[in-house]
Short mmCIF file of N, CA, C and O in Angstrom, two decimals:
data_model
loop_
_atom_site.label_atom_id
_atom_site.label_comp_id
_atom_site.label_asym_id
_atom_site.label_seq_id
_atom_site.Cartn_x
_atom_site.Cartn_y
_atom_site.Cartn_z
N ASN O 1 -32.53 -4.84 -9.34
CA ASN O 1 -32.58 -6.31 -9.45
C ASN O 1 -34.03 -6.78 -10.15
O ASN O 1 -34.22 -7.39 -10.77
N ASP O 2 -35.12 -5.99 -9.47
CA ASP O 2 -36.42 -5.89 -10.35
C ASP O 2 -36.36 -5.67 -11.97
O ASP O 2 -37.01 -6.36 -12.54
N LEU O 3 -35.41 -4.59 -12.20
CA LEU O 3 -35.15 -4.30 -13.54
C LEU O 3 -34.60 -5.27 -14.39
O LEU O 3 -35.21 -5.90 -15.51
N MET O 4 -33.68 -6.02 -13.80
CA MET O 4 -32.91 -7.07 -14.54
C MET O 4 -33.91 -8.29 -14.66
O MET O 4 -34.03 -9.05 -15.52
N PHE O 5 -34.60 -8.55 -13.48
CA PHE O 5 -35.60 -9.85 -13.61
C PHE O 5 -36.50 -9.48 -14.80
O PHE O 5 -37.02 -10.46 -15.69
N SER O 6 -37.09 -8.33 -14.93
CA SER O 6 -37.77 -7.89 -15.87
C SER O 6 -37.41 -7.98 -17.24
O SER O 6 -38.04 -8.45 -18.18
N MET O 7 -36.08 -7.30 -17.50
CA MET O 7 -35.52 -7.71 -18.89
C MET O 7 -35.41 -9.12 -19.11
O MET O 7 -35.55 -9.54 -20.21
N GLN O 8 -34.91 -10.02 -18.27
CA GLN O 8 -34.72 -11.49 -18.36
C GLN O 8 -35.86 -12.00 -18.83
O GLN O 8 -36.09 -13.00 -19.66
N ASN O 9 -37.29 -11.57 -18.14
CA ASN O 9 -38.48 -12.21 -18.51
C ASN O 9 -38.85 -11.80 -19.82
O ASN O 9 -39.19 -12.72 -20.51
N ILE O 10 -38.56 -10.52 -20.33
CA ILE O 10 -38.83 -10.26 -21.67
C ILE O 10 -38.02 -11.05 -22.65
O ILE O 10 -38.71 -11.52 -23.66
N ILE O 11 -36.92 -11.25 -22.32
CA ILE O 11 -35.96 -12.06 -23.27
C ILE O 11 -36.56 -13.51 -23.24
O ILE O 11 -36.62 -14.26 -24.40
N LEU O 12 -36.74 -14.13 -22.12
CA LEU O 12 -37.41 -15.53 -22.10
C LEU O 12 -38.74 -15.55 -22.75
O LEU O 12 -38.68 -16.45 -23.62
N ARG O 13 -39.32 -14.65 -22.49
CA ARG O 13 -40.90 -14.79 -23.38
C ARG O 13 -40.97 -14.77 -24.70
O ARG O 13 -41.50 -15.34 -25.37
N SER O 14 -39.87 -13.94 -25.36
CA SER O 14 -39.80 -13.59 -26.62
C SER O 14 -39.14 -14.84 -27.29
O SER O 14 -39.72 -15.28 -28.43
N LEU O 15 -38.22 -15.43 -26.47
CA LEU O 15 -37.73 -16.68 -26.97
C LEU O 15 -38.57 -17.93 -27.29
O LEU O 15 -38.71 -18.83 -28.11
N GLN O 16 -39.50 -18.02 -26.12
CA GLN O 16 -40.42 -19.01 -25.84
C GLN O 16 -41.68 -19.07 -26.99
O GLN O 16 -41.83 -19.96 -27.54
N SER O 17 -41.96 -17.45 -27.55
CA SER O 17 -42.78 -17.48 -28.35
C SER O 17 -42.52 -18.01 -30.10
O SER O 17 -43.28 -18.21 -30.72
N VAL O 18 -41.16 -18.11 -30.07
CA VAL O 18 -40.76 -18.55 -31.35
C VAL O 18 -39.96 -19.79 -31.32
O VAL O 18 -39.47 -20.15 -32.14
N GLN O 19 -40.18 -20.39 -30.10
CA GLN O 19 -39.43 -21.76 -29.92
C GLN O 19 -39.60 -22.80 -30.80
O GLN O 19 -38.88 -23.63 -31.21
N LYS O 20 -40.99 -22.87 -31.34
CA LYS O 20 -41.06 -23.95 -32.23
C LYS O 20 -40.66 -23.89 -33.65
O LYS O 20 -40.53 -24.84 -34.53
N ILE O 21 -40.28 -22.57 -33.95
CA ILE O 21 -39.57 -22.33 -35.33
C ILE O 21 -38.10 -21.99 -35.30
O ILE O 21 -37.52 -21.81 -36.38
N MET O 22 -37.65 -22.06 -34.01
CA MET O 22 -36.10 -21.92 -34.09
C MET O 22 -35.44 -23.16 -34.39
O MET O 22 -35.89 -24.16 -34.16
N MET O 23 -34.43 -22.92 -35.39
CA MET O 23 -33.48 -24.02 -35.56
C MET O 23 -32.75 -24.58 -34.25
O MET O 23 -32.42 -23.97 -33.41
N ASN O 24 -32.92 -26.02 -33.99
CA ASN O 24 -32.42 -26.65 -33.08
C ASN O 24 -31.41 -27.59 -33.56
O ASN O 24 -31.71 -28.98 -33.96
N ASP O 25 -30.13 -27.17 -33.35
CA ASP O 25 -28.97 -27.89 -33.93
C ASP O 25 -27.92 -27.67 -32.91
O ASP O 25 -27.38 -26.60 -32.81
N ARG O 26 -27.31 -28.69 -32.39
CA ARG O 26 -26.44 -28.55 -31.47
C ARG O 26 -25.11 -28.18 -31.71
O ARG O 26 -24.05 -28.14 -31.15
N HIS O 27 -24.74 -28.24 -32.93
CA HIS O 27 -23.61 -27.73 -33.66
C HIS O 27 -23.61 -26.46 -34.00
O HIS O 27 -22.29 -26.10 -34.71
N CYS O 28 -24.33 -25.62 -33.77
CA CYS O 28 -24.42 -24.35 -34.23
C CYS O 28 -25.18 -23.55 -33.06
O CYS O 28 -25.92 -23.94 -32.34
N PHE O 29 -25.03 -21.93 -33.22
CA PHE O 29 -25.53 -21.19 -32.34
C PHE O 29 -25.84 -20.05 -33.02
O PHE O 29 -25.30 -19.44 -34.01
N GLU O 30 -27.03 -19.40 -32.35
CA GLU O 30 -27.04 -17.94 -32.87
C GLU O 30 -27.06 -16.76 -31.83
O GLU O 30 -27.46 -17.11 -30.86
N LEU O 31 -26.57 -15.81 -32.31
CA LEU O 31 -26.67 -14.56 -31.31
C LEU O 31 -27.74 -13.58 -31.62
O LEU O 31 -27.89 -13.05 -32.73
N TYR O 32 -28.50 -13.27 -30.61
CA TYR O 32 -29.40 -12.23 -31.07
C TYR O 32 -29.31 -10.93 -29.92
O TYR O 32 -28.53 -10.90 -29.05
N GLY O 33 -29.50 -9.81 -30.52
CA GLY O 33 -29.49 -8.47 -29.92
C GLY O 33 -30.89 -8.15 -29.45
O GLY O 33 -31.66 -7.85 -30.46
N TYR O 34 -31.11 -7.45 -28.36
CA TYR O 34 -32.05 -7.14 -27.82
C TYR O 34 -32.25 -5.55 -27.55
O TYR O 34 -31.05 -5.12 -27.06
N ASP O 35 -32.84 -4.81 -28.20
CA ASP O 35 -33.31 -3.44 -27.98
C ASP O 35 -34.22 -3.20 -26.97
O ASP O 35 -35.35 -3.37 -27.18
N ILE O 36 -33.98 -2.83 -25.88
CA ILE O 36 -34.91 -2.66 -24.78
C ILE O 36 -34.78 -1.18 -24.40
O ILE O 36 -33.95 -0.71 -23.68
N MET O 37 -35.79 -0.46 -24.07
CA MET O 37 -36.08 0.84 -23.65
C MET O 37 -36.67 1.05 -22.28
O MET O 37 -37.47 -0.05 -21.95
N ILE O 38 -36.23 1.58 -21.33
CA ILE O 38 -36.56 1.64 -20.11
C ILE O 38 -36.98 3.06 -19.73
O ILE O 38 -36.61 3.93 -19.93
N ASP O 39 -38.32 3.08 -19.26
CA ASP O 39 -39.09 4.33 -18.98
C ASP O 39 -38.74 4.90 -17.74
O ASP O 39 -37.87 4.43 -17.01
N ASP O 40 -39.17 6.01 -17.36
CA ASP O 40 -38.91 6.79 -16.16
C ASP O 40 -39.18 6.03 -14.82
O ASP O 40 -38.83 6.11 -13.93
N ASP O 41 -40.27 4.94 -15.05
CA ASP O 41 -40.69 4.13 -13.82
C ASP O 41 -39.84 2.87 -13.79
O ASP O 41 -40.05 2.00 -13.08
N LEU O 42 -38.90 2.93 -14.69
CA LEU O 42 -37.93 1.66 -14.79
C LEU O 42 -38.48 0.69 -15.14
O LEU O 42 -38.40 -0.72 -14.80
N LYS O 43 -39.41 0.67 -16.13
CA LYS O 43 -40.08 -0.51 -16.83
C LYS O 43 -39.56 -0.77 -18.30
O LYS O 43 -39.47 0.22 -18.95
N PRO O 44 -38.95 -1.94 -18.45
CA PRO O 44 -38.50 -2.20 -19.55
C PRO O 44 -39.50 -2.43 -20.62
O PRO O 44 -40.50 -2.97 -20.43
N TRP O 45 -39.41 -1.93 -21.80
CA TRP O 45 -40.26 -2.25 -23.02
C TRP O 45 -39.11 -2.65 -24.27
O TRP O 45 -38.28 -2.17 -24.61
N LEU O 46 -39.66 -3.82 -24.67
CA LEU O 46 -38.94 -4.51 -25.83
C LEU O 46 -39.12 -3.57 -27.19
O LEU O 46 -40.32 -3.54 -27.56
N ILE O 47 -38.18 -3.14 -27.63
CA ILE O 47 -38.25 -2.32 -29.07
C ILE O 47 -38.25 -3.49 -30.31
O ILE O 47 -39.09 -3.30 -31.03
N GLU O 48 -37.06 -4.13 -30.16
CA GLU O 48 -37.11 -5.17 -31.30
C GLU O 48 -35.93 -6.12 -31.06
O GLU O 48 -34.95 -5.97 -29.94
N VAL O 49 -35.83 -7.16 -31.71
CA VAL O 49 -34.86 -8.33 -31.62
C VAL O 49 -34.15 -8.41 -32.81
O VAL O 49 -34.89 -8.65 -34.00
N ASN O 50 -32.88 -8.35 -32.73
CA ASN O 50 -31.94 -8.54 -33.88
C ASN O 50 -31.37 -9.84 -34.08
O ASN O 50 -30.65 -10.15 -33.12
N ALA O 51 -31.68 -10.30 -35.25
CA ALA O 51 -30.96 -11.66 -35.44
C ALA O 51 -29.55 -11.71 -35.63
O ALA O 51 -28.87 -12.60 -35.53
N SER O 52 -29.06 -10.44 -36.47
CA SER O 52 -27.80 -10.29 -36.52
C SER O 52 -27.31 -9.04 -36.10
O SER O 52 -27.12 -8.13 -36.95
N PRO O 53 -27.03 -8.79 -34.74
CA PRO O 53 -26.69 -7.57 -34.26
C PRO O 53 -25.40 -7.16 -34.69
O PRO O 53 -24.31 -7.94 -34.74
N SER O 54 -25.13 -5.87 -34.82
CA SER O 54 -23.71 -5.33 -35.29
C SER O 54 -22.60 -5.63 -34.22
O SER O 54 -22.98 -5.26 -32.87
N LEU O 55 -21.67 -5.97 -34.51
CA LEU O 55 -20.29 -6.12 -33.64
C LEU O 55 -19.30 -5.22 -33.89
O LEU O 55 -18.38 -5.32 -33.21
N SER O 56 -19.58 -4.05 -34.72
CA SER O 56 -18.78 -3.24 -34.91
C SER O 56 -18.83 -2.22 -33.80
O SER O 56 -19.86 -1.93 -33.27
N ALA O 57 -17.50 -1.50 -33.44
CA ALA O 57 -17.67 -0.68 -32.25
C ALA O 57 -17.29 0.78 -32.68
O ALA O 57 -16.12 0.88 -33.30
N ASP O 58 -17.63 1.83 -32.15
CA ASP O 58 -17.50 3.09 -32.37
C ASP O 58 -16.73 4.18 -31.47
O ASP O 58 -15.95 4.91 -31.75
N THR O 59 -16.87 3.34 -30.01
CA THR O 59 -15.93 4.07 -29.22
C THR O 59 -15.31 3.00 -28.23
O THR O 59 -15.64 1.72 -28.54
N PRO O 60 -14.38 3.33 -27.44
CA PRO O 60 -13.72 2.46 -26.57
C PRO O 60 -14.53 1.58 -25.73
O PRO O 60 -14.46 0.58 -25.47
N ASP O 61 -15.68 2.48 -25.10
CA ASP O 61 -16.66 1.81 -24.15
C ASP O 61 -17.61 0.80 -24.67
O ASP O 61 -17.93 -0.28 -24.48
N ASP O 62 -17.87 1.19 -26.20
CA ASP O 62 -18.68 0.13 -27.01
C ASP O 62 -17.74 -1.14 -27.54
O ASP O 62 -18.34 -2.27 -27.32
N HIS O 63 -16.50 -0.70 -27.55
CA HIS O 63 -15.63 -1.97 -27.77
C HIS O 63 -15.44 -2.95 -26.57
O HIS O 63 -15.42 -4.14 -26.73
N GLU O 64 -15.16 -2.32 -25.68
CA GLU O 64 -14.92 -3.05 -24.38
C GLU O 64 -16.46 -3.65 -23.90
O GLU O 64 -16.43 -5.17 -23.77
N LEU O 65 -17.47 -3.23 -24.23
CA LEU O 65 -19.05 -3.84 -23.88
C LEU O 65 -19.17 -5.10 -24.90
O LEU O 65 -19.39 -6.20 -24.58
N LYS O 66 -18.69 -5.08 -26.22
CA LYS O 66 -18.99 -6.13 -27.16
C LYS O 66 -17.83 -7.02 -26.86
O LYS O 66 -18.19 -8.27 -27.13
N VAL O 67 -16.56 -6.82 -26.66
CA VAL O 67 -15.76 -7.84 -26.49
C VAL O 67 -16.09 -8.82 -25.04
O VAL O 67 -15.84 -9.88 -25.28
N GLY O 68 -16.73 -7.85 -24.06
CA GLY O 68 -16.93 -8.87 -22.98
C GLY O 68 -18.19 -9.67 -23.21
O GLY O 68 -18.26 -10.70 -22.79
N MET O 69 -19.19 -9.14 -24.17
CA MET O 69 -20.17 -9.85 -24.25
C MET O 69 -19.70 -11.22 -25.24
O MET O 69 -20.39 -12.42 -25.17
N LEU O 70 -18.86 -10.99 -25.99
CA LEU O 70 -18.39 -12.15 -27.12
C LEU O 70 -17.64 -13.06 -26.08
O LEU O 70 -17.82 -14.24 -26.35
N GLU O 71 -16.87 -12.44 -25.25
CA GLU O 71 -16.19 -13.49 -24.02
C GLU O 71 -17.16 -14.34 -23.40
O GLU O 71 -17.23 -15.65 -23.21
N ASP O 72 -18.32 -13.52 -22.95
CA ASP O 72 -19.17 -14.40 -22.19
C ASP O 72 -19.98 -15.39 -23.02
O ASP O 72 -20.45 -16.46 -22.70
N MET O 73 -20.43 -14.99 -24.31
CA MET O 73 -20.97 -16.07 -25.33
C MET O 73 -20.04 -17.24 -25.43
O MET O 73 -20.68 -18.20 -25.37
N LEU O 74 -18.92 -16.83 -25.67
CA LEU O 74 -17.81 -18.14 -26.02
C LEU O 74 -18.04 -19.05 -24.65
O LEU O 74 -17.81 -20.32 -24.94
N ASP O 75 -17.89 -18.54 -23.52
CA ASP O 75 -18.13 -19.25 -22.11
C ASP O 75 -19.30 -19.88 -22.10
O ASP O 75 -19.20 -21.33 -21.84
N VAL O 76 -20.46 -19.46 -22.50
CA VAL O 76 -21.65 -20.16 -22.75
C VAL O 76 -21.81 -21.31 -23.60
O VAL O 76 -22.16 -22.57 -23.42
N VAL O 77 -21.07 -21.07 -24.80
CA VAL O 77 -20.91 -22.14 -25.90
C VAL O 77 -19.99 -23.14 -25.47
O VAL O 77 -20.02 -24.31 -25.97
N ASP O 78 -18.93 -22.73 -24.66
CA ASP O 78 -17.81 -23.59 -24.27
C ASP O 78 -17.24 -24.57 -25.39
O ASP O 78 -17.17 -25.67 -25.08
N LEU O 79 -16.80 -23.92 -26.62
CA LEU O 79 -16.17 -24.51 -27.61
C LEU O 79 -14.92 -25.44 -27.21
O LEU O 79 -14.75 -26.67 -27.71
N GLU O 80 -14.40 -25.11 -26.31
CA GLU O 80 -13.05 -25.61 -25.90
C GLU O 80 -13.47 -26.78 -24.37
O GLU O 80 -12.43 -27.45 -24.09
N ARG O 81 -14.62 -26.84 -24.28
CA ARG O 81 -15.06 -27.83 -23.31
C ARG O 81 -14.32 -27.59 -21.90
O ARG O 81 -13.90 -28.69 -21.46
N ARG O 82 -14.00 -26.44 -21.53
CA ARG O 82 -13.53 -26.16 -20.60
C ARG O 82 -14.31 -26.37 -19.12
O ARG O 82 -13.75 -26.75 -18.22
N LEU O 83 -15.62 -26.08 -19.34
CA LEU O 83 -16.52 -25.99 -18.63
C LEU O 83 -17.24 -27.14 -18.08
O LEU O 83 -18.13 -27.24 -17.29
N THR O 84 -16.93 -28.24 -19.03
CA THR O 84 -17.79 -29.46 -18.81
C THR O 84 -17.00 -30.43 -18.28
O THR O 84 -15.75 -30.48 -18.21
#
């Protein structure tokens, strides 16, 4: 739980740091890819943020992970307004 909290904190702080220059349009959204390295002490380190992360999948596990992420993203976006 501490590791996940720390990773979420890294993501939130990075988004807050560019909040003033991010496009704010309720008719579109952007997907970011975060590369985070975890050291031996389970401390996360931000490596980079990708504005256009690759969605290609080389393995069945990679495919399953990315399809699940896209399903979660579409739930958040709620294009069909199922959640409102």
